[in-house]
Coordinates of C-alpha atoms in Angstrom, one line a residue:
Chain A
X1 CA 9.3 -4.4 -9.6
X2 CA 13.0 -4.7 -9.1
X3 CA 14.4 -5.0 -5.6
X4 CA 17.4 -3.1 -4.2
X5 CA 18.1 -5.4 -1.3
X6 CA 17.4 -9.1 -0.7
X7 CA 17.9 -10.2 2.8
X8 CA 18.1 -13.9 3.6
X9 CA 18.2 -15.5 7.1
X10 CA 19.8 -12.5 8.7
X11 CA 20.8 -13.0 12.4
X12 CA 22.7 -10.4 14.4
X13 CA 24.2 -10.9 17.9
X14 CA 25.7 -8.4 20.3
X15 CA 27.8 -10.8 22.2
X16 CA 25.4 -13.4 23.6
X17 CA 22.3 -11.3 22.9
X18 CA 20.5 -11.9 19.7
X19 CA 19.3 -8.5 18.3
X20 CA 18.0 -9.6 14.9
X21 CA 16.3 -13.0 14.4
X22 CA 16.1 -14.7 11.1
X23 CA 15.1 -11.8 8.9
X24 CA 14.0 -12.5 5.4
X25 CA 12.7 -9.7 3.2
X26 CA 13.1 -7.8 0.0
X27 CA 13.3 -4.1 -0.3
X28 CA 11.9 -2.6 -3.5
X29 CA 13.9 -0.3 -5.7
X30 CA 12.8 3.3 -6.0
X31 CA 10.4 3.0 -3.2
X32 CA 10.4 4.3 0.3
X33 CA 10.5 1.6 2.9
X34 CA 9.6 2.5 6.5
X35 CA 10.9 0.5 9.4
X36 CA 8.7 0.9 12.5
X37 CA 8.6 -0.7 15.9
X38 CA 9.1 0.1 19.6
X39 CA 12.5 1.2 20.9
X40 CA 15.0 -1.6 21.1
X41 CA 13.2 -3.8 18.5
X42 CA 16.1 -3.9 16.1
X43 CA 15.1 -1.5 13.4
X44 CA 18.1 0.8 13.6
X45 CA 20.4 -2.2 14.1
X46 CA 18.9 -3.6 10.9
X47 CA 19.3 -0.3 9.1
X48 CA 23.0 -0.2 10.1
X49 CA 23.5 -3.7 8.8
X50 CA 22.6 -2.5 5.3
X51 CA 25.9 -0.5 4.9
X52 CA 27.9 -2.4 7.5
X53 CA 27.9 0.3 10.1
X54 CA 27.8 -2.5 12.8
X55 CA 31.2 -3.7 11.7
X56 CA 32.9 -1.5 14.2
X57 CA 30.8 -2.6 17.2
X58 CA 32.8 -4.9 19.4
X59 CA 31.2 -8.3 19.9
X60 CA 28.7 -7.8 17.0
X61 CA 28.3 -11.0 14.9
X62 CA 26.2 -11.3 11.8
X63 CA 24.9 -14.4 10.0
X64 CA 23.0 -14.6 6.7
X65 CA 23.0 -12.7 3.5
X66 CA 22.3 -9.1 2.5
X67 CA 22.4 -8.9 -1.3
X68 CA 22.6 -5.7 -3.3
X69 CA 22.8 -6.0 -7.1
X70 CA 23.4 -9.7 -6.7
X71 CA 26.4 -9.3 -4.3
X72 CA 26.4 -10.2 -0.7
X73 CA 27.6 -7.2 1.2
X74 CA 29.1 -9.4 4.0
X75 CA 31.2 -11.3 1.5
X76 CA 34.8 -10.9 2.6
X77 CA 35.7 -9.6 -0.8
X78 CA 33.2 -6.7 -0.6
X79 CA 34.9 -3.4 -0.4
X80 CA 33.2 -1.5 2.5
X81 CA 34.1 1.9 1.1
X82 CA 32.4 1.0 -2.3
X83 CA 29.4 -0.3 -0.4
X84 CA 29.0 2.9 1.5
X85 CA 29.2 4.8 -1.8
X86 CA 26.3 2.8 -3.0
X87 CA 24.4 3.0 0.3
X88 CA 24.4 6.5 1.9
X89 CA 23.2 7.3 5.3
X90 CA 21.5 10.2 7.0
X91 CA 21.4 10.2 10.8
X92 CA 19.0 11.3 13.5
X93 CA 20.9 14.5 14.3
X94 CA 22.3 16.5 11.4
X95 CA 26.0 16.1 11.5
X96 CA 27.6 18.5 9.0
X97 CA 31.4 18.6 9.0
X98 CA 32.8 21.8 10.5
X99 CA 33.6 23.2 7.1
X100 CA 31.9 25.3 4.4
X101 CA 28.6 24.2 2.8
X102 CA 30.5 23.6 -0.5
X103 CA 33.2 21.5 1.2
X104 CA 30.7 19.4 3.0
X105 CA 29.1 18.2 -0.2
X106 CA 32.4 18.1 -2.1
X107 CA 34.0 16.0 0.6
X108 CA 32.9 12.6 -0.7
X109 CA 33.6 13.1 -4.4
X110 CA 37.1 14.6 -3.4
X111 CA 37.8 11.4 -1.4
X112 CA 36.8 9.5 -4.5
X113 CA 39.6 11.3 -6.3
X114 CA 37.7 14.1 -8.1
X115 CA 39.9 17.1 -8.1
X116 CA 38.6 19.2 -11.0
X117 CA 37.1 22.3 -9.4
X118 CA 34.5 22.7 -12.3
X119 CA 33.2 19.1 -11.9
X120 CA 33.1 19.5 -8.1
X121 CA 31.1 22.7 -8.5
X122 CA 28.7 20.9 -10.7
X123 CA 28.3 18.0 -8.3
X124 CA 27.8 20.3 -5.3
X125 CA 25.2 22.4 -7.2
X126 CA 23.3 19.4 -8.4
X127 CA 23.3 17.7 -5.0
X128 CA 22.1 20.8 -3.3
X129 CA 19.4 21.3 -5.9
X130 CA 18.2 17.7 -5.5
X131 CA 18.2 18.2 -1.7
X132 CA 16.0 21.3 -2.2
X133 CA 18.6 23.4 -0.5
X134 CA 20.4 25.3 -3.3
X135 CA 17.9 28.2 -3.5
X136 CA 18.5 28.9 0.2
X137 CA 22.3 28.7 0.3
X138 CA 23.5 29.5 -3.3
X139 CA 24.9 32.9 -2.2
X140 CA 26.8 31.5 0.8
X141 CA 28.3 28.3 -0.3
X142 CA 31.6 29.1 1.2
X143 CA 30.3 30.0 4.6
X144 CA 30.3 27.5 7.5
X145 CA 27.7 24.8 7.4
X146 CA 27.4 25.1 11.1
X147 CA 25.5 28.4 10.6
X148 CA 22.6 26.7 8.9
X149 CA 19.3 25.9 10.7
X150 CA 18.7 22.3 11.9
X151 CA 16.5 21.5 8.9
X152 CA 19.0 23.0 6.4
X153 CA 21.8 21.0 8.0
X154 CA 19.8 17.8 7.6
X155 CA 19.1 18.6 3.9
X156 CA 22.9 19.4 3.6
X157 CA 23.6 15.9 5.0
X158 CA 21.2 14.5 2.4
X159 CA 23.0 16.5 -0.3
X160 CA 26.3 15.1 1.0
X161 CA 24.9 11.6 0.6
X162 CA 23.5 12.3 -2.9
X163 CA 26.9 13.7 -4.0
X164 CA 28.2 10.1 -4.0
X165 CA 25.4 9.0 -6.4
X166 CA 24.2 6.2 -4.2
X167 CA 21.7 3.5 -5.0
X168 CA 20.1 3.6 -1.6
X169 CA 19.8 6.3 1.1
X170 CA 19.3 5.0 4.7
X171 CA 17.7 7.5 7.0
X172 CA 17.7 6.9 10.8
X173 CA 14.9 9.1 12.2
X174 CA 16.0 12.0 10.0
X175 CA 13.4 14.4 11.3
X176 CA 13.2 13.6 15.0
X177 CA 15.3 16.7 15.8
X178 CA 13.5 19.0 13.5
X179 CA 10.4 21.3 13.8
X180 CA 7.2 20.6 11.8
X181 CA 8.2 22.9 8.9
X182 CA 11.6 21.4 8.5
X183 CA 10.1 17.9 8.8
X184 CA 7.6 18.7 6.1
X185 CA 10.4 19.9 3.8
X186 CA 12.4 16.6 4.4
X187 CA 9.2 14.6 3.7
X188 CA 8.6 16.4 0.5
X189 CA 12.2 15.8 -0.4
X190 CA 11.9 12.1 0.3
X191 CA 9.0 11.9 -2.1
X192 CA 11.1 13.6 -4.8
X193 CA 14.3 11.6 -4.1
X194 CA 12.6 8.2 -4.5
X195 CA 12.4 8.8 -8.2
X196 CA 16.2 8.4 -8.3
X197 CA 17.0 6.5 -5.2
X198 CA 15.7 3.7 -2.9
X199 CA 15.1 5.0 0.5
X200 CA 14.9 3.1 3.8
X201 CA 13.7 5.2 6.8
X202 CA 13.5 4.4 10.5
X203 CA 10.8 6.4 12.1
X204 CA 8.9 6.5 15.4
X205 CA 6.2 8.7 13.9
X206 CA 3.4 6.5 12.5
X207 CA 2.0 9.5 10.6
X208 CA 5.4 10.0 9.0
X209 CA 5.6 6.3 8.0
X210 CA 2.1 6.4 6.5
X211 CA 2.8 9.7 4.8
X212 CA 6.1 9.0 3.1
X213 CA 6.5 5.3 2.6
X214 CA 5.4 2.8 0.0
X215 CA 6.2 -0.3 2.1
X216 CA 6.4 -0.7 5.9
X217 CA 8.0 -3.4 8.0
X218 CA 7.0 -3.7 11.7
X219 CA 9.8 -4.9 13.9
X220 CA 9.3 -6.4 17.4
X221 CA 11.9 -8.0 19.6
X222 CA 14.4 -8.4 16.7
X223 CA 11.8 -10.0 14.4
X224 CA 9.8 -8.7 11.5
X225 CA 6.2 -9.3 12.6
X226 CA 4.7 -8.0 9.3
X227 CA 5.9 -6.4 6.1
X228 CA 3.5 -5.2 3.5
X229 CA 2.6 -2.1 1.5
X230 CA 2.1 0.9 3.8
X231 CA -1.5 1.0 2.6
X232 CA -2.2 -2.5 3.9
X233 CA -0.3 -2.0 7.1
X234 CA -2.2 1.1 8.1
X235 CA -5.6 0.0 6.8
X236 CA -5.8 -3.8 7.4
X237 CA -2.7 -5.2 9.2
X238 CA -2.8 -8.9 9.3
X239 CA -1.2 -9.3 12.7
X240 CA -2.9 -8.1 15.9
X241 CA 0.5 -6.9 17.2
X242 CA 0.9 -4.7 14.2
X243 CA -2.6 -3.2 14.7
X244 CA -2.0 -2.7 18.4
X245 CA 1.3 -0.9 17.7
X246 CA 0.1 1.4 14.9
X247 CA -3.0 2.3 16.9
X248 CA -1.0 3.1 20.0
X249 CA -2.3 0.2 22.2
X250 CA 0.9 -1.6 22.4
X251 CA 2.0 -3.1 25.7
Chain B
X1 CA -7.9 3.0 28.4
X2 CA -6.1 5.1 25.8
X3 CA -7.7 8.4 24.9
X4 CA -8.6 7.1 21.4
X5 CA -10.5 4.1 22.9
X6 CA -12.3 6.4 25.2
X7 CA -13.3 8.8 22.5
X8 CA -14.4 6.1 20.1
X9 CA -16.4 4.5 22.8
X10 CA -18.3 7.8 23.4
X11 CA -18.7 8.2 19.6
X12 CA -20.3 4.8 19.4
X13 CA -22.5 5.5 22.4
X14 CA -23.8 8.6 20.6
X15 CA -24.7 6.5 17.6
X16 CA -26.6 4.1 19.8
X17 CA -28.4 7.0 21.5
X18 CA -29.4 8.3 18.1
X19 CA -30.6 4.7 17.1
X20 CA -32.8 4.7 20.3
X21 CA -34.4 8.0 19.3
X22 CA -35.0 6.7 15.8
X23 CA -36.6 3.5 17.3
X24 CA -38.9 5.6 19.5
X25 CA -40.0 7.5 16.4
X26 CA -41.0 4.3 14.6
X27 CA -42.8 3.0 17.7
X28 CA -44.8 6.2 17.6
X29 CA -45.4 5.9 13.9
X30 CA -46.9 2.4 14.4
X31 CA -49.3 3.8 17.0
X32 CA -50.5 6.7 14.9
X33 CA -50.9 4.5 11.8
X34 CA -53.5 2.7 13.8
X35 CA -55.0 5.5 15.9
X36 CA -54.7 8.4 13.4
X37 CA -53.8 10.7 16.3
X38 CA -52.7 13.9 14.7
X39 CA -51.3 15.4 17.9
X40 CA -48.9 12.6 18.2
X41 CA -48.1 12.8 14.5
X42 CA -47.1 16.4 15.0
X43 CA -44.9 15.4 17.9
X44 CA -43.2 12.8 15.8
X45 CA -42.4 15.4 13.1
X46 CA -40.8 17.5 15.7
X47 CA -38.7 14.6 17.0
X48 CA -37.1 14.4 13.6
X49 CA -35.3 17.7 14.3
X50 CA -33.6 16.1 17.3
X51 CA -32.4 13.2 15.2
X52 CA -31.0 15.5 12.6
X53 CA -29.0 17.3 15.3
X54 CA -27.7 13.9 16.5
X55 CA -26.3 13.3 13.0
X56 CA -24.6 16.7 13.0
X57 CA -23.1 16.0 16.5
X58 CA -21.8 12.6 15.3
X59 CA -20.2 14.2 12.2
X60 CA -18.6 16.9 14.4
X61 CA -17.2 14.2 16.8
X62 CA -15.9 12.2 13.9
X63 CA -14.1 15.3 12.6
X64 CA -12.5 15.8 16.0
X65 CA -11.3 12.2 16.2
X66 CA -9.8 12.5 12.7
X67 CA -8.2 15.8 13.3
X68 CA -6.9 15.2 16.8
X69 CA -6.3 11.5 17.2
X70 CA -5.3 10.3 13.7
X71 CA -7.0 6.9 13.9
X72 CA -5.8 4.1 11.6
X73 CA -7.0 0.6 10.6
X74 CA -10.1 -0.5 12.6
X75 CA -10.2 2.7 14.5
X76 CA -10.4 4.7 11.3
X77 CA -13.1 2.4 10.0
X78 CA -15.1 2.9 13.2
X79 CA -15.2 6.6 12.4
X80 CA -16.1 6.1 8.7
X81 CA -18.7 3.5 9.4
X82 CA -20.1 5.7 12.2
X83 CA -20.6 8.7 9.9
X84 CA -22.4 6.4 7.3
X85 CA -24.5 4.8 10.0
X86 CA -25.6 8.1 11.4
X87 CA -26.6 9.1 7.8
X88 CA -28.7 6.0 7.4
X89 CA -30.3 6.5 10.8
X90 CA -31.3 10.0 9.8
X91 CA -33.0 8.6 6.7
X92 CA -34.7 5.9 8.7
X93 CA -36.1 8.7 11.0
X94 CA -37.3 10.5 7.9
X95 CA -39.4 7.5 7.0
X96 CA -41.2 7.6 10.4
X97 CA -41.8 11.3 9.7
X98 CA -43.3 10.5 6.3
X99 CA -45.7 8.1 8.1
X100 CA -46.7 11.0 10.4
X101 CA -47.3 13.3 7.5
X102 CA -49.4 10.7 5.8
X103 CA -51.6 10.2 8.8
X104 CA -52.1 14.0 9.2
X105 CA -53.2 14.1 5.6
X106 CA -55.2 10.9 5.2
X107 CA -56.0 9.6 8.6
X108 CA -55.2 6.1 10.0
X109 CA -54.5 3.1 7.9
X110 CA -57.6 1.4 6.4
X111 CA -58.9 -1.4 8.7
X112 CA -58.6 -4.1 6.1
X113 CA -54.8 -3.8 6.0
X114 CA -54.3 -2.6 9.6
X115 CA -53.2 -6.0 10.9
X116 CA -50.6 -6.6 8.2
X117 CA -49.4 -3.0 8.5
X118 CA -48.7 -3.7 12.2
X119 CA -46.9 -6.9 11.2
X120 CA -44.7 -5.0 8.8
X121 CA -44.0 -2.4 11.5
X122 CA -43.1 -5.0 14.0
X123 CA -40.9 -6.9 11.6
X124 CA -39.0 -3.7 10.8
X125 CA -38.6 -2.9 14.5
X126 CA -37.3 -6.4 15.2
X127 CA -34.8 -6.1 12.4
X128 CA -33.8 -2.6 13.6
X129 CA -33.3 -3.9 17.1
X130 CA -31.1 -6.8 16.0
X131 CA -29.0 -4.4 13.9
X132 CA -28.4 -2.1 16.8
X133 CA -27.6 -5.0 19.1
X134 CA -25.1 -6.3 16.5
X135 CA -23.6 -2.8 16.2
X136 CA -23.2 -2.6 20.0
X137 CA -21.6 -6.1 20.2
X138 CA -19.6 -5.6 16.9
X139 CA -21.1 -8.9 15.8
X140 CA -20.2 -9.5 12.2
X141 CA -21.9 -12.9 12.0
X142 CA -25.2 -11.3 13.0
X143 CA -24.6 -8.5 10.5
X144 CA -24.5 -11.1 7.7
X145 CA -27.7 -12.8 9.0
X146 CA -29.9 -9.7 9.7
X147 CA -30.5 -8.7 6.0
X148 CA -32.5 -11.9 5.5
X149 CA -35.1 -10.4 7.9
X150 CA -35.7 -7.8 5.3
X151 CA -37.2 -10.5 3.1
X152 CA -40.1 -10.8 5.6
X153 CA -40.9 -7.1 5.2
X154 CA -40.8 -7.4 1.4
X155 CA -43.0 -10.5 1.4
X156 CA -45.6 -8.8 3.7
X157 CA -45.6 -5.8 1.4
X158 CA -46.4 -8.1 -1.5
X159 CA -49.3 -9.5 0.5
X160 CA -50.6 -6.0 1.0
X161 CA -50.6 -5.5 -2.7
X162 CA -52.5 -8.8 -3.2
X163 CA -55.1 -7.9 -0.5
X164 CA -55.7 -4.4 -2.0
X165 CA -56.0 -5.8 -5.5
X166 CA -58.5 -8.4 -4.4
X167 CA -60.5 -5.8 -2.4
X168 CA -60.5 -3.4 -5.3
X169 CA -61.6 -6.2 -7.7
X170 CA -64.5 -7.1 -5.4
X171 CA -65.3 -3.4 -5.0
X172 CA -65.0 -3.7 -1.3
X173 CA -62.9 -0.5 -1.2
X174 CA -62.4 2.5 -3.4
X175 CA -59.1 3.6 -4.9
X176 CA -58.5 6.2 -2.2
X177 CA -56.8 3.5 -0.3
X178 CA -54.0 3.2 -2.8
X179 CA -51.7 5.8 -1.1
X180 CA -51.5 3.4 1.8
X181 CA -49.1 1.3 -0.3
X182 CA -46.8 4.4 -0.4
X183 CA -47.1 4.7 3.3
X184 CA -46.0 1.1 3.9
X185 CA -43.2 1.5 1.4
X186 CA -41.7 3.9 4.0
X187 CA -41.1 0.9 6.2
X188 CA -39.7 -1.2 3.4
X189 CA -37.2 1.6 2.6
X190 CA -36.4 1.9 6.3
X191 CA -35.6 -1.8 6.2
X192 CA -33.2 -1.2 3.3
X193 CA -31.3 1.5 5.2
X194 CA -31.1 -0.9 8.2
X195 CA -29.4 -3.4 5.9
X196 CA -27.0 -0.6 5.0
X197 CA -26.1 -0.3 8.7
X198 CA -25.2 -4.1 8.6
X199 CA -22.9 -3.4 5.6
X200 CA -21.2 -0.6 7.5
X201 CA -20.7 -2.9 10.5
X202 CA -19.0 -5.5 8.3
X203 CA -16.8 -2.8 6.8
X204 CA -15.9 -1.5 10.2
X205 CA -14.9 -4.9 11.5
X206 CA -13.5 -6.6 8.5
X207 CA -12.7 -3.8 6.0
X208 CA -14.8 -5.6 3.4
X209 CA -17.4 -3.9 1.2
X210 CA -20.6 -5.9 1.1
X211 CA -23.7 -5.0 -0.9
X212 CA -26.9 -6.7 0.4
X213 CA -29.1 -5.1 -2.3

């Protein structure tokens, strides 16, 4: 199976402190990859490396390669805006822009230079449909996105990412602020979205990782202790530390 | 100790408790094979009800663990292996009950095969004890060795066949003794189910499916 990311000897430092240590891994295309591990283990830091969200952090230094479609995203010639078009991101708390539902989704394509109202409408509708939100909001597209529920806002953020037609969607604990019903909708959506996109999700919920992902990487102290299919990780992990973590005996 | 450890430990204690009941049924079965005591045989049949209830209790506890504590990896296999082990223990208890029924209907085992019948019973009990010890200690190495003990039971059963054949040939006994072979076959089957418990233990600890048959 094709890979969407190839990561080679990745090291990341916040000043003197090394936060990621010599990571080497491949992330499969059109699969859901879950990143698990205790707080501070580096999983979100790693996720943010994948679309260069760490660039703006002062004192942050990165070594190694992260290849997407054969191109190193840390190559000085890489255009970060293009990269973030390819690699979308959904955050822990839904963060819709204070504008209408329509404008939230149309924002990215507009920035890309699409002005034609008909094309924008088509993109917005398709994105909302893919994010399983269209049915719920089609009659109030021009109302403020801030009036949506938390779960709807998160799906709107997913629609906003989809509107850019990315290759990969990064999700940093996308359901941690949502109730079980909204969580279940997002999880169903992830299952559906992986047909078209590769998804990398950071989660603290072991059940969520086991329910939604195909592959799982267990992070500890900035290292990947084990990465395998989710089936193997949750049935027969090779490393005792992985087993201790997934069974709640860590520490 | 985390709640899951505590719950799984109680779950395994219950399986061992069930195993002790099953063992006591087979001890009683050995006594009545020799004595033909119908009172005790009836008692044994009643004991089977208790064992059946243990199996139900173990299944209920397993359901609770799965629903409330979401076990994974080895923890999950402890529950799955536990359900299977309880089912095998229940079958092993049934074989003791079958012996009691036989004795009520046919009386004690014929004197000519009594010693070897006792030997079969003792071999089975030893194998059963080793299995429960291995389960308690989660000893995979022992779980691989114990099934060899079943060969002893099979060999003794073949000896019984030979003794009976010889006795019938020499007209020392009549063919009314033939059902005795069926009676002893209960112990042979109980041995097979004990081997299954060894398989479950290996699965629990290693996640490997082994077939000793």
